[in-house]
Coordinates of C-alpha atoms and ligand atoms in Angstrom, one line a residue:
Chain A
X143 CA 84.0 54.7 85.2
X144 CA 85.0 51.4 83.7
X145 CA 81.3 50.4 84.3
X146 CA 80.3 52.8 81.5
X147 CA 82.9 51.9 79.0
X148 CA 82.5 48.1 79.5
X149 CA 79.4 47.5 77.4
X150 CA 80.7 49.7 74.6
X151 CA 83.9 47.8 74.4
X152 CA 81.9 44.6 74.2
X153 CA 79.8 45.9 71.3
X154 CA 82.8 46.9 69.2
X155 CA 84.8 43.8 70.1
X156 CA 82.5 41.8 68.0
X157 CA 83.7 43.5 64.9
X158 CA 87.4 43.6 65.7
X159 CA 90.0 41.0 65.1
X160 CA 90.4 38.5 67.9
X161 CA 93.6 40.1 69.2
X162 CA 91.6 43.0 70.8
X163 CA 88.9 40.9 72.4
X164 CA 88.7 42.2 75.9
X165 CA 86.2 41.3 78.5
X166 CA 84.7 38.0 79.5
X167 CA 81.3 39.3 78.4
X168 CA 82.4 39.7 74.8
X169 CA 84.1 36.3 74.9
X170 CA 81.2 34.5 76.5
X171 CA 78.4 36.3 74.7
X172 CA 79.3 36.6 71.1
X173 CA 80.0 33.1 69.8
X174 CA 76.4 32.0 70.2
X175 CA 75.1 35.1 68.5
X176 CA 77.7 35.1 65.6
X177 CA 75.7 34.6 62.4
X178 CA 77.1 31.6 60.3
X179 CA 77.7 33.9 57.3
X180 CA 80.3 35.8 59.3
X181 CA 82.1 32.7 60.4
X182 CA 82.3 31.5 56.7
X183 CA 84.3 34.5 55.7
X184 CA 86.2 35.8 58.8
X185 CA 87.4 39.4 58.6
X186 CA 91.0 39.5 57.3
X187 CA 93.2 40.8 60.1
X188 CA 94.3 43.9 58.1
X189 CA 90.8 45.1 57.3
X190 CA 88.4 45.1 60.3
X191 CA 84.8 45.1 59.4
X192 CA 83.1 48.3 60.3
X193 CA 79.3 48.7 60.1
X194 CA 77.8 51.7 58.3
X195 CA 76.3 53.2 61.5
X196 CA 79.7 53.1 63.2
X197 CA 81.4 54.6 60.2
X198 CA 78.9 57.5 60.1
X199 CA 79.1 58.1 63.8
X200 CA 82.9 58.0 63.6
X201 CA 83.0 60.5 60.8
X202 CA 80.7 62.8 62.7
X203 CA 82.7 62.5 65.9
X204 CA 86.0 63.0 64.2
X205 CA 84.9 66.0 62.2
X206 CA 83.3 67.8 65.1
X207 CA 86.3 67.1 67.3
X208 CA 88.5 68.3 64.5
X209 CA 86.4 71.4 64.1
X210 CA 86.9 72.4 67.7
X211 CA 90.7 71.8 67.6
X212 CA 90.7 73.8 64.3
X213 CA 88.8 76.8 65.9
X214 CA 91.2 76.8 68.9
X215 CA 94.2 76.7 66.6
X216 CA 92.8 79.5 64.5
X217 CA 92.3 81.7 67.5
X218 CA 95.9 81.0 68.6
X219 CA 97.2 81.7 65.2
X220 CA 95.2 85.0 65.0
X221 CA 96.6 86.1 68.3
X222 CA 100.1 85.2 67.3
X223 CA 99.9 87.0 63.9
X224 CA 98.5 90.1 65.5
X225 CA 101.1 90.0 68.3
X226 CA 104.2 89.6 66.3
X227 CA 104.5 93.1 64.8
X228 CA 104.2 94.7 68.2
X229 CA 106.6 92.2 69.8
X230 CA 109.2 93.0 67.1
X231 CA 109.3 96.7 68.1
X232 CA 109.1 96.1 71.9
X233 CA 112.0 97.9 73.5
X234 CA 112.0 95.8 76.7
X235 CA 111.8 92.1 77.3
X236 CA 108.2 91.1 76.9
X237 CA 108.3 88.2 79.4
X238 CA 110.4 89.7 82.2
X239 CA 109.6 93.4 82.1
X240 CA 107.2 95.0 84.6
X241 CA 106.7 98.1 82.4
X242 CA 103.6 98.8 80.3
X243 CA 104.1 101.9 78.3
X244 CA 102.3 102.1 75.0
X245 CA 102.0 105.9 74.7
X246 CA 104.6 106.4 72.0
X247 CA 104.4 104.1 69.0
X248 CA 108.0 104.6 68.2
X249 CA 109.0 103.6 71.7
X250 CA 106.8 100.8 72.8
X251 CA 107.8 99.4 76.2
X252 CA 105.6 96.6 77.4
X253 CA 106.2 93.5 79.5
X254 CA 103.8 91.1 81.1
X255 CA 105.4 90.1 84.3
X256 CA 103.2 92.3 86.5
X257 CA 100.1 91.4 84.7
X258 CA 100.9 87.7 85.0
X259 CA 101.7 87.9 88.7
X260 CA 98.6 89.9 89.5
X261 CA 96.4 87.7 87.4
X262 CA 97.8 84.5 89.0
X263 CA 97.8 85.9 92.5
X264 CA 94.2 87.2 92.5
X265 CA 92.9 84.0 90.9
X266 CA 94.7 81.7 93.3
X267 CA 93.6 83.8 96.2
X268 CA 90.0 83.5 94.9
X269 CA 90.5 79.7 94.4
X270 CA 91.9 79.2 97.9
X271 CA 88.8 80.9 99.4
X272 CA 86.3 79.3 97.0
X273 CA 87.5 75.7 97.1
X274 CA 86.8 74.8 100.7
X275 CA 83.6 76.8 100.8
X276 CA 82.3 75.0 97.7
X277 CA 83.3 71.7 99.1
X278 CA 81.4 72.4 102.2
X279 CA 78.3 73.6 100.3
X280 CA 78.4 70.6 98.0
X281 CA 78.8 68.1 100.8
X282 CA 76.1 69.8 102.8
X283 CA 73.7 69.8 99.9
X284 CA 74.3 66.2 98.9
X285 CA 75.0 64.5 102.2
X286 CA 73.4 66.4 105.0
X287 CA 70.6 68.7 103.9
X288 CA 67.1 67.2 103.8
X289 CA 65.8 67.1 100.2
X290 CA 63.2 69.8 101.1
X291 CA 66.0 72.2 101.9
X292 CA 68.7 71.0 99.5
X293 CA 66.7 71.8 96.3
X294 CA 66.0 75.5 96.9
X295 CA 69.5 76.0 98.4
X296 CA 71.1 74.5 95.3
X297 CA 68.9 76.6 93.2
X298 CA 70.1 79.8 94.9
X299 CA 73.7 78.8 94.5
X300 CA 73.2 78.1 90.8
X301 CA 71.4 81.5 90.5
X302 CA 74.6 83.1 91.7
X303 CA 76.2 82.0 88.5
X304 CA 73.6 83.9 86.5
X305 CA 74.4 87.3 88.1
X306 CA 76.2 89.4 85.5
X307 CA 79.9 90.2 86.1
X308 CA 79.2 93.9 86.0
X309 CA 76.9 93.6 89.0
X310 CA 79.5 91.6 90.9
X311 CA 82.0 94.4 90.1
X312 CA 79.7 97.2 91.4
X313 CA 78.7 95.2 94.4
X314 CA 82.3 94.5 95.1
X315 CA 83.5 98.0 95.1
X316 CA 80.5 99.8 96.6
X317 CA 79.2 97.2 99.1
X318 CA 81.8 94.6 99.8
X319 CA 84.9 96.8 99.9
X320 CA 83.6 99.1 102.7
X321 CA 82.3 96.1 104.6
X322 CA 85.7 94.4 104.3
X323 CA 87.6 97.5 105.5
X324 CA 87.8 96.4 109.2
X325 CA 89.1 93.0 108.2
X326 CA 91.6 94.5 105.8
X327 CA 92.8 97.0 108.4
X328 CA 93.1 94.3 111.0
X329 CA 95.1 92.1 108.7
X330 CA 97.3 95.0 107.7
X331 CA 98.0 96.0 111.3
X332 CA 98.6 92.5 112.7
X333 CA 100.1 90.7 109.8
X334 CA 101.5 93.6 107.9
X335 CA 105.0 92.2 108.4
X336 CA 104.1 89.5 105.9
X337 CA 104.4 90.6 102.3
X338 CA 100.9 89.4 101.5
X339 CA 99.3 92.0 103.9
X340 CA 101.8 94.9 103.7
X341 CA 100.7 98.1 102.2
X342 CA 103.0 100.6 100.6
X343 CA 102.4 104.4 100.2
X344 CA 100.8 104.9 96.8
X345 CA 98.8 101.7 96.8
X346 CA 95.0 102.0 96.8
X347 CA 93.6 103.1 100.2
X348 CA 92.3 100.3 102.5
X349 CA 89.1 102.3 102.9
X350 CA 88.5 102.4 99.1
X351 CA 89.4 98.7 98.8
X352 CA 90.4 98.9 95.1
X353 CA 92.9 96.1 95.7
X354 CA 93.5 92.4 95.0
X355 CA 92.0 91.6 98.4
X356 CA 88.5 92.8 97.4
X357 CA 88.9 91.6 93.8
X358 CA 89.9 88.1 95.0
X359 CA 87.0 87.8 97.3
X360 CA 84.5 88.9 94.6
X361 CA 86.1 86.4 92.2
X362 CA 85.7 83.7 94.8
X363 CA 82.0 84.4 95.0
X364 CA 81.8 84.4 91.3
X365 CA 83.5 81.0 90.8
X366 CA 81.8 79.4 93.8
X367 CA 78.7 78.3 91.9
X368 CA 80.7 76.5 89.2
X369 CA 82.9 74.6 91.7
X370 CA 79.8 73.8 93.8
X371 CA 77.7 72.6 90.8
X372 CA 80.4 70.3 89.4
X373 CA 81.2 68.8 92.8
X374 CA 77.5 68.4 93.7
X375 CA 77.0 66.4 90.5
X376 CA 79.8 64.0 91.2
X377 CA 79.1 63.6 94.9
X378 CA 75.5 62.7 94.1
X379 CA 76.7 59.9 91.8
X380 CA 78.6 58.1 94.5
X381 CA 77.5 54.5 94.1
X382 CA 74.8 53.6 96.6
X383 CA 76.5 50.2 97.2
X384 CA 79.7 51.8 98.3
X385 CA 77.9 54.2 100.7
X386 CA 76.0 51.2 102.2
X387 CA 79.2 49.2 102.4
X388 CA 80.7 51.9 104.5
X389 CA 77.6 52.3 106.7
X390 CA 77.4 48.5 107.2
X391 CA 81.0 48.7 108.6
X392 CA 79.8 51.1 111.2
X393 CA 80.9 54.3 109.6
X394 CA 79.4 57.6 110.8
X395 CA 78.1 60.1 108.3
X396 CA 81.4 61.9 108.1
X397 CA 83.3 58.6 107.8
X398 CA 81.1 57.6 104.9
X399 CA 82.0 60.8 103.2
X400 CA 85.7 60.3 103.8
X401 CA 85.8 56.7 102.7
X402 CA 83.4 56.8 99.7
X403 CA 82.1 60.2 98.6
X404 CA 85.4 62.1 98.6
X405 CA 87.6 59.4 96.9
X406 CA 84.8 59.0 94.3
X407 CA 84.3 62.7 93.7
X408 CA 87.8 64.0 94.1
X409 CA 88.6 64.1 90.4
X410 CA 85.3 66.0 89.7
X411 CA 86.0 68.4 92.5
X412 CA 89.5 69.1 91.1
X413 CA 88.1 69.6 87.6
X414 CA 85.4 71.9 88.9
X415 CA 88.0 73.9 90.7
X416 CA 90.1 74.2 87.6
X417 CA 87.0 75.4 85.6
X418 CA 86.6 78.0 88.3
X419 CA 90.2 79.0 88.1
X420 CA 89.9 79.3 84.4
X421 CA 86.9 81.6 84.9
X422 CA 88.8 83.6 87.5
X423 CA 91.9 84.0 85.2
X424 CA 89.8 85.4 82.4
X425 CA 87.3 87.5 84.4
X426 CA 87.4 91.0 83.1
X427 CA 84.7 93.5 83.9
X428 CA 84.4 92.9 87.7
X429 CA 88.2 93.2 88.1
X430 CA 88.2 96.3 85.8
X431 CA 85.7 98.0 88.1
X432 CA 87.3 97.0 91.4
X433 CA 91.1 97.2 90.9
X434 CA 92.6 100.7 91.0
X435 CA 95.4 101.4 88.7
X436 CA 98.7 102.3 90.3
X437 CA 102.1 103.6 89.4
X438 CA 103.8 101.1 91.7
X439 CA 104.9 97.7 90.4
X440 CA 103.4 94.6 92.0
X441 CA 105.0 93.6 95.3
X442 CA 103.1 90.4 95.9
X443 CA 100.7 92.1 98.5
X444 CA 97.0 91.6 98.4
X445 CA 96.7 95.3 99.2
X446 CA 98.3 96.3 95.9
X447 CA 96.3 97.7 93.0
X448 CA 97.1 97.1 89.3
X449 CA 95.6 95.2 86.5
X450 CA 95.2 91.6 85.3
X451 CA 95.6 90.6 81.7
X452 CA 91.9 90.9 81.0
X453 CA 91.3 94.1 82.8
X454 CA 94.4 95.8 81.2
X455 CA 93.1 94.9 77.8
X456 CA 89.6 96.0 78.5
X457 CA 91.0 99.3 79.8
X458 CA 92.9 100.1 76.6
X459 CA 90.3 98.7 74.2
X460 CA 88.8 102.1 73.3
X461 CA 92.2 103.2 72.0
X462 CA 92.9 100.4 69.6
X463 CA 93.3 102.7 66.6
X464 CA 96.6 101.3 65.5
X465 CA 97.4 97.6 64.7
X466 CA 100.8 97.7 66.3
X467 CA 99.5 99.3 69.5
X468 CA 96.6 96.8 69.6
X469 CA 99.2 94.1 69.0
X470 CA 100.8 94.8 72.3
X471 CA 97.6 94.0 74.0
X472 CA 96.9 91.0 71.8
X473 CA 100.2 89.6 72.9
X474 CA 99.0 89.9 76.5
X475 CA 95.9 88.1 75.5
X476 CA 98.0 85.4 73.9
X477 CA 99.7 84.8 77.2
X478 CA 96.4 84.6 79.0
X479 CA 95.2 82.1 76.3
X480 CA 98.3 80.0 76.9
X481 CA 98.0 80.3 80.7
X482 CA 94.5 78.9 80.7
X483 CA 95.7 76.0 78.6
X484 CA 98.5 75.3 81.0
X485 CA 96.2 75.4 83.9
X486 CA 93.8 72.9 82.2
X487 CA 96.7 70.6 81.2
X488 CA 98.0 70.7 84.8
X489 CA 94.6 69.9 86.2
X490 CA 94.3 67.0 83.9
X491 CA 97.7 65.7 84.8
X492 CA 96.9 66.1 88.5
X493 CA 93.7 64.1 88.1
X494 CA 95.4 61.4 86.1
X495 CA 98.2 61.1 88.6
X496 CA 95.6 60.9 91.4
X497 CA 93.8 58.1 89.7
X498 CA 96.9 55.9 89.5
Chain B
X251 CA 81.8 36.0 119.9
X252 CA 78.6 34.7 118.4
X253 CA 75.3 35.9 119.9
X254 CA 71.7 34.9 119.8
X255 CA 69.3 37.0 117.7
X256 CA 65.5 37.3 118.3
X257 CA 63.0 39.2 116.1
X258 CA 59.7 39.9 117.9
X259 CA 56.6 41.1 115.9
X260 CA 58.7 43.0 113.4
X261 CA 56.8 45.2 110.9
X262 CA 58.7 47.0 108.3
X263 CA 57.6 50.0 106.2
X264 CA 58.9 52.0 103.3
X265 CA 57.0 55.3 103.8
X266 CA 53.4 54.2 103.7
X267 CA 54.2 50.9 102.0
X268 CA 53.9 48.0 104.5
X269 CA 56.7 45.7 103.2
X270 CA 56.9 43.0 105.8
X271 CA 54.3 42.1 108.4
X272 CA 54.7 40.6 111.8
X273 CA 57.9 38.5 111.7
X274 CA 59.0 36.7 114.8
X275 CA 62.0 34.3 114.7
X276 CA 65.0 33.2 116.7
X277 CA 68.5 32.6 115.5
X278 CA 70.7 30.6 117.9
X279 CA 74.4 31.5 118.3
X280 CA 76.9 29.6 116.1
X281 CA 74.3 28.7 113.6
X282 CA 73.4 29.4 110.0
X283 CA 69.9 30.5 109.2
X284 CA 68.8 30.7 105.6
X285 CA 66.1 33.0 104.3
X286 CA 64.3 31.7 101.2
X287 CA 61.3 32.9 99.3
X288 CA 60.1 34.5 96.1
X289 CA 61.5 37.8 94.8
X290 CA 60.0 40.8 96.5
X291 CA 58.7 39.0 99.6
X292 CA 61.0 41.0 101.9
X293 CA 64.0 38.9 102.7
X294 CA 66.5 41.7 102.1
X295 CA 64.3 44.1 104.0
X296 CA 64.2 41.8 107.1
X297 CA 67.9 41.3 106.8
X298 CA 68.6 45.0 106.6
X299 CA 66.4 45.6 109.6
X300 CA 68.6 43.4 111.8
X301 CA 71.6 45.7 111.5
X302 CA 69.6 48.9 111.2
X303 CA 70.6 49.5 107.6
X304 CA 66.9 49.7 106.7
X305 CA 66.5 53.2 108.3
X306 CA 69.1 54.8 106.0
X307 CA 66.4 54.8 103.3
X308 CA 64.4 58.0 103.5
X309 CA 61.0 57.4 105.0
X310 CA 61.8 53.8 106.0
X311 CA 60.8 52.6 109.5
X312 CA 60.6 49.6 111.7
X313 CA 58.1 48.5 114.4
X314 CA 58.7 45.7 116.9
X315 CA 61.9 44.5 118.6
X316 CA 65.2 43.0 117.4
X317 CA 67.0 41.5 120.3
X318 CA 70.7 40.7 120.4
X319 CA 71.3 38.5 123.4
X320 CA 68.1 40.1 124.9
X321 CA 69.0 43.7 124.2
X322 CA 66.9 45.6 121.7
X323 CA 69.0 47.1 119.0
X324 CA 66.2 49.6 118.4
X325 CA 66.2 50.5 122.1
X326 CA 66.4 54.2 123.2
X327 CA 70.0 55.4 123.3
X328 CA 71.3 52.7 121.1
X329 CA 73.6 54.1 118.4
X330 CA 73.0 52.5 115.0
X331 CA 76.7 52.9 114.3
X332 CA 77.5 50.5 117.2
X333 CA 74.8 48.1 116.0
X334 CA 76.4 47.9 112.6
X335 CA 79.8 47.3 114.1
X336 CA 78.4 44.3 116.0
X337 CA 76.3 43.0 113.2
X338 CA 78.3 42.8 109.9
X339 CA 76.9 42.6 106.5
X340 CA 77.9 41.2 103.1
X341 CA 75.9 42.5 100.1
X342 CA 74.6 40.8 97.0
X343 CA 76.9 42.8 94.7
X344 CA 80.5 42.9 95.8
X345 CA 81.2 46.5 96.9
X346 CA 84.9 46.9 97.9
X347 CA 86.1 50.5 98.0
X348 CA 87.6 50.6 94.5
X349 CA 90.4 53.1 95.1
X350 CA 91.5 51.6 98.4
X351 CA 94.2 49.0 98.4
X352 CA 93.2 45.4 99.1
X353 CA 94.8 45.6 102.6
X354 CA 93.1 48.9 103.4
X355 CA 89.8 47.5 102.2
X356 CA 90.1 44.6 104.7
X357 CA 91.0 46.9 107.6
X358 CA 88.7 49.8 106.7
X359 CA 86.3 48.8 109.5
X360 CA 89.1 48.6 112.1
X361 CA 90.5 52.0 111.0
X362 CA 87.0 53.4 111.5
X363 CA 87.1 52.1 115.0
X364 CA 90.4 54.0 115.5
X365 CA 92.9 51.2 115.4
X366 CA 96.2 52.8 114.2
X367 CA 98.8 50.2 115.1
X368 CA 100.3 49.1 111.7
X369 CA 101.4 45.7 112.9
X370 CA 98.0 45.0 114.4
X371 CA 96.3 46.1 111.2
X372 CA 98.6 44.0 109.0
X373 CA 98.0 41.0 111.2
X374 CA 94.3 41.3 111.2
X375 CA 94.3 41.8 107.4
X376 CA 96.1 38.5 106.9
X377 CA 93.9 36.7 109.4
X378 CA 90.7 38.0 107.7
X379 CA 92.0 37.3 104.2
X380 CA 92.9 33.7 105.3
X381 CA 89.5 33.3 106.8
X382 CA 87.9 34.4 103.6
X383 CA 90.1 32.0 101.6
X384 CA 91.6 34.8 99.6
X385 CA 95.1 35.2 101.2
X386 CA 97.0 33.0 98.7
X387 CA 95.5 34.8 95.8
X388 CA 96.3 38.3 96.9
X389 CA 99.3 38.0 99.2
X390 CA 101.6 39.5 96.5
X391 CA 99.4 42.4 95.7
X392 CA 98.0 43.7 99.0
X393 CA 98.8 47.3 97.9
X394 CA 96.9 47.1 94.6
X395 CA 93.4 48.6 94.5
X396 CA 90.5 46.3 95.5
X397 CA 88.6 47.2 92.3
X398 CA 91.1 45.2 90.3
X399 CA 90.0 41.8 91.6
X400 CA 87.6 39.4 89.9
X401 CA 84.0 39.4 91.0
X402 CA 84.4 36.3 93.2
X403 CA 87.6 37.6 94.7
X404 CA 85.9 41.0 95.4
X405 CA 83.1 39.2 97.2
X406 CA 85.5 37.3 99.3
X407 CA 87.3 40.6 100.0
X408 CA 84.0 42.0 101.2
X409 CA 83.6 38.9 103.5
X410 CA 87.1 39.5 104.8
X411 CA 86.2 43.1 105.3
X412 CA 83.1 42.1 107.3
X413 CA 84.9 39.5 109.5
X414 CA 87.9 41.7 110.1
X415 CA 86.0 43.8 112.6
X416 CA 85.0 40.6 114.5
X417 CA 81.3 41.2 114.6
X418 CA 79.0 38.9 116.6
X419 CA 76.5 38.3 113.8
X420 CA 77.1 38.2 110.0
X421 CA 74.3 39.0 107.6
X422 CA 74.8 37.9 104.0
X423 CA 72.3 39.0 101.2
X424 CA 72.6 36.6 98.3
X425 CA 76.4 36.6 98.6
X426 CA 76.9 34.1 95.7
X427 CA 74.4 35.3 93.2
X428 CA 77.0 37.0 91.0
X429 CA 79.5 34.2 91.3
X430 CA 80.6 31.1 89.4
X431 CA 80.0 27.6 90.8
X432 CA 83.6 27.3 92.1
X433 CA 83.6 30.6 93.9
X434 CA 80.2 29.8 95.2
X435 CA 81.5 26.5 96.7
X436 CA 84.5 28.3 98.2
X437 CA 82.1 30.7 99.9
X438 CA 79.8 28.0 101.1
X439 CA 82.8 26.2 102.7
X440 CA 83.8 29.5 104.2
X441 CA 80.3 29.9 105.7
X442 CA 80.6 26.5 107.4
X443 CA 83.9 27.6 108.9
X444 CA 82.7 31.0 109.9
X445 CA 79.9 29.4 111.9
X446 CA 82.4 28.6 114.6
X447 CA 82.9 32.3 115.3
X448 CA 79.7 34.0 114.2
X449 CA 76.0 33.7 114.1
X450 CA 75.1 33.8 110.4
X451 CA 72.0 34.8 108.5
X452 CA 72.0 34.3 104.7
X453 CA 69.5 35.1 102.0
X454 CA 69.6 32.8 99.0
X455 CA 67.5 31.9 96.0
X456 CA 69.4 28.7 95.7
X457 CA 67.6 25.8 97.4
X458 CA 70.6 23.5 97.3
X459 CA 72.7 26.2 98.8
X460 CA 70.2 26.7 101.6
X461 CA 70.1 22.9 102.2
X462 CA 73.9 22.7 102.1
X463 CA 74.9 25.5 104.4
X464 CA 72.1 26.2 106.8
X465 CA 71.0 24.7 110.1
X466 CA 67.5 26.3 110.0
X467 CA 65.6 27.8 107.1
X468 CA 62.9 30.5 107.1
X469 CA 60.5 30.6 104.2
X470 CA 59.0 34.0 103.4
X471 CA 56.1 34.6 101.1
X472 CA 53.7 37.2 99.7
X473 CA 50.0 36.3 100.1
X474 CA 49.3 38.5 97.1
X475 CA 51.0 41.3 95.2
X476 CA 50.7 44.5 97.1
X477 CA 50.2 42.7 100.4
X478 CA 53.1 42.8 102.9
X479 CA 55.5 39.9 102.9
X480 CA 55.4 37.5 105.8
X481 CA 57.2 34.6 107.4
X482 CA 55.4 31.4 106.5
X483 CA 57.5 29.0 108.6
X484 CA 60.9 28.5 110.1
X485 CA 62.3 25.2 111.1
X486 CA 65.3 22.9 111.0
X487 CA 66.6 22.9 107.4
X488 CA 66.2 19.1 107.0
X489 CA 62.6 19.4 108.2
X490 CA 61.8 22.2 105.8
X491 CA 63.1 20.4 102.8
X492 CA 61.9 16.9 103.7
X493 CA 58.6 17.6 105.4
X494 CA 57.4 21.2 105.7
X495 CA 54.2 21.9 107.7
X496 CA 52.9 24.5 105.3
X497 CA 51.6 23.7 101.8
X498 CA 53.1 27.0 100.4
X499 CA 56.5 26.0 101.6
X500 CA 56.3 22.6 99.9
X501 CA 55.1 24.2 96.7
X502 CA 57.9 26.7 96.7
X503 CA 60.8 24.2 97.4
X504 CA 59.5 21.7 94.9
X505 CA 59.2 24.3 92.2
X506 CA 55.4 24.3 92.0
X507 CA 55.3 27.9 93.1
X508 CA 52.9 30.4 91.6
Ligands
LIG71 N1 64.1 51.3 98.8 C1 62.8 50.8 98.7 N2 61.8 51.7 98.6 C2 60.5 51.3 98.6 N3 60.2 50.0 98.5 C3 61.2 49.1 98.5 C4 62.5 49.4 98.6 N4 63.3 48.3 98.7 C5 62.4 47.3 98.6 N5 61.1 47.7 98.5 C6 59.9 46.9 98.4 O1 59.9 46.1 99.5 C7 59.4 44.8 99.2 C8 60.5 43.7 99.6 O2 61.7 44.0 98.9 P1 63.0 43.1 99.2 O3 64.1 43.8 98.5 O4 63.1 43.0 100.7 O5 62.6 41.7 98.6 P2 63.5 40.4 98.5 O6 62.8 39.3 99.1 O7 64.9 40.7 99.0 O8 63.6 40.2 96.9 P3 64.7 39.6 96.0 O9 64.7 38.1 96.2 O10 64.3 40.0 94.6 O11 66.0 40.2 96.5 C9 59.3 44.8 97.6 O12 57.9 45.0 97.4 C10 60.0 46.0 97.2 O13 59.4 46.5 96.1
LIG72 MG1 66.8 40.8 98.1

């Protein structure tokens, strides 16, 4: 990484006061090229010389960066303004209640706890399945597969990302769910004592499969191409010298991967996974089709039904005829918005901590 | 334990491109052999053939025999991984594993061979770093990443990494080309010391360096562009520099090349 920033630092160091001179390249290279005019009137320490091109570029970069931040802030603000009136008249605690009853405008009772738990559970479940599979595919494609095979295979995986969510939803409930039934039944019979695989009366039937188990596996398939694509990109960039260094020490293929490819690509793999998690958290229509609604509150089991933030909002969208009612759902959207931010921040922190 | 190396009628290809033609030479144990010659004549290619690094390039192949104490490293049933453990290599550009600590870099090869004993690893790390003339500079920061060293230090770290596994032969491809004169001298001194334990082959573009460190020198050349590179002559270093048999060799070392 420092390889890429090095030359840029050199270029700008010429224009900066001497205190910020950084690399040997800048020190060794610039004095000879320094035109005499510049030496005659050295830049005063308070006012660094900035060339016009740099200034224009800086302005462009700052304004587009600012624009993005502005848009995000505006979305957050919009959500907040819409949510506040509904939150004011909420009869239960918004953060800790499992209720979601918006039938009567004079008696709104809505809390996000179940939505949050279901959203997080199904997304993490998907991530736990997708991460190792993607890692395997990315390593296979970049390190093991012959080029003749790797290209079409990578293409097929990328194609998976182009399949519309609605198709995944239909496939999940009509094809995958019946196919998964034996697995689900086995897990429920043998591991049913564990909360993850227990099934209460009133939860969606195992045959139907309208539960988090099916939804999570469909989500895993949906986020697989993103994680794979990002990981593949970084694994491919592992410096040739490092791979050869490991080989020359007598490393086997797997040892080369362990000593060079994985340490080099780890940050990219984690970012890719977090992108995937972000997609899973926000996935709407596939979940909406697969998950059956239920009167029960969420117990932590994969064989529960229910709704995620996104599917709950989609479900109610046709009835947004009143701003206060809509506000209840917007506030759920706001939490989802914040959740994805937190996930991204956490991922960044994890990567930064890993690099130290 | 240093061992003798023989190349017999070695032809080297990159796909259909015939890069090096019919090289035969002998490297005695406990000696330093320098490969010199113009850019693109196949010095690195020959070097990488010796420890079977050539074949990791898709389509690359080798004909002929490379014998280590009489045993063909390309023989049937010989695992290239074992060959590379016996014949170590130092590259032109320092390539320590950047995220690994200095100590872990040095013992990376041992760890690959399954050595787990902490005390043994630490001891070897110190020995190898001392052998590479780096110990005094890094003894206080063995746990810092290897990527944080200067270029010259990184190159000595790579040498330490290569000698830590106690190979029989050490191949060095322009190990000093990215270094300042002081680091270069340090590495040349090191080579003279390492000769006691290893058989060394070094590629260099620096005539003085070849003259200073090597016992015998091999001169490679291209007859014409597009033609395969070939070994013009190999002889005692003094003889090559004072009184070469081939006209091309004399032209090259006196700078009348081309
Ligand atoms: N990976 C490769 N694929 C195809 N051809 C290659 C490859 N590496 C080297 N060659 C070719 O093989 C020939 C010999 O290259 P080699 O790197 O061995 O030269 P060299 O003598 O080491 O040169 P230098 O002194 O510049 O390092 C050159 O013609 C080069 O273009
Ligand atoms: Mg070379």
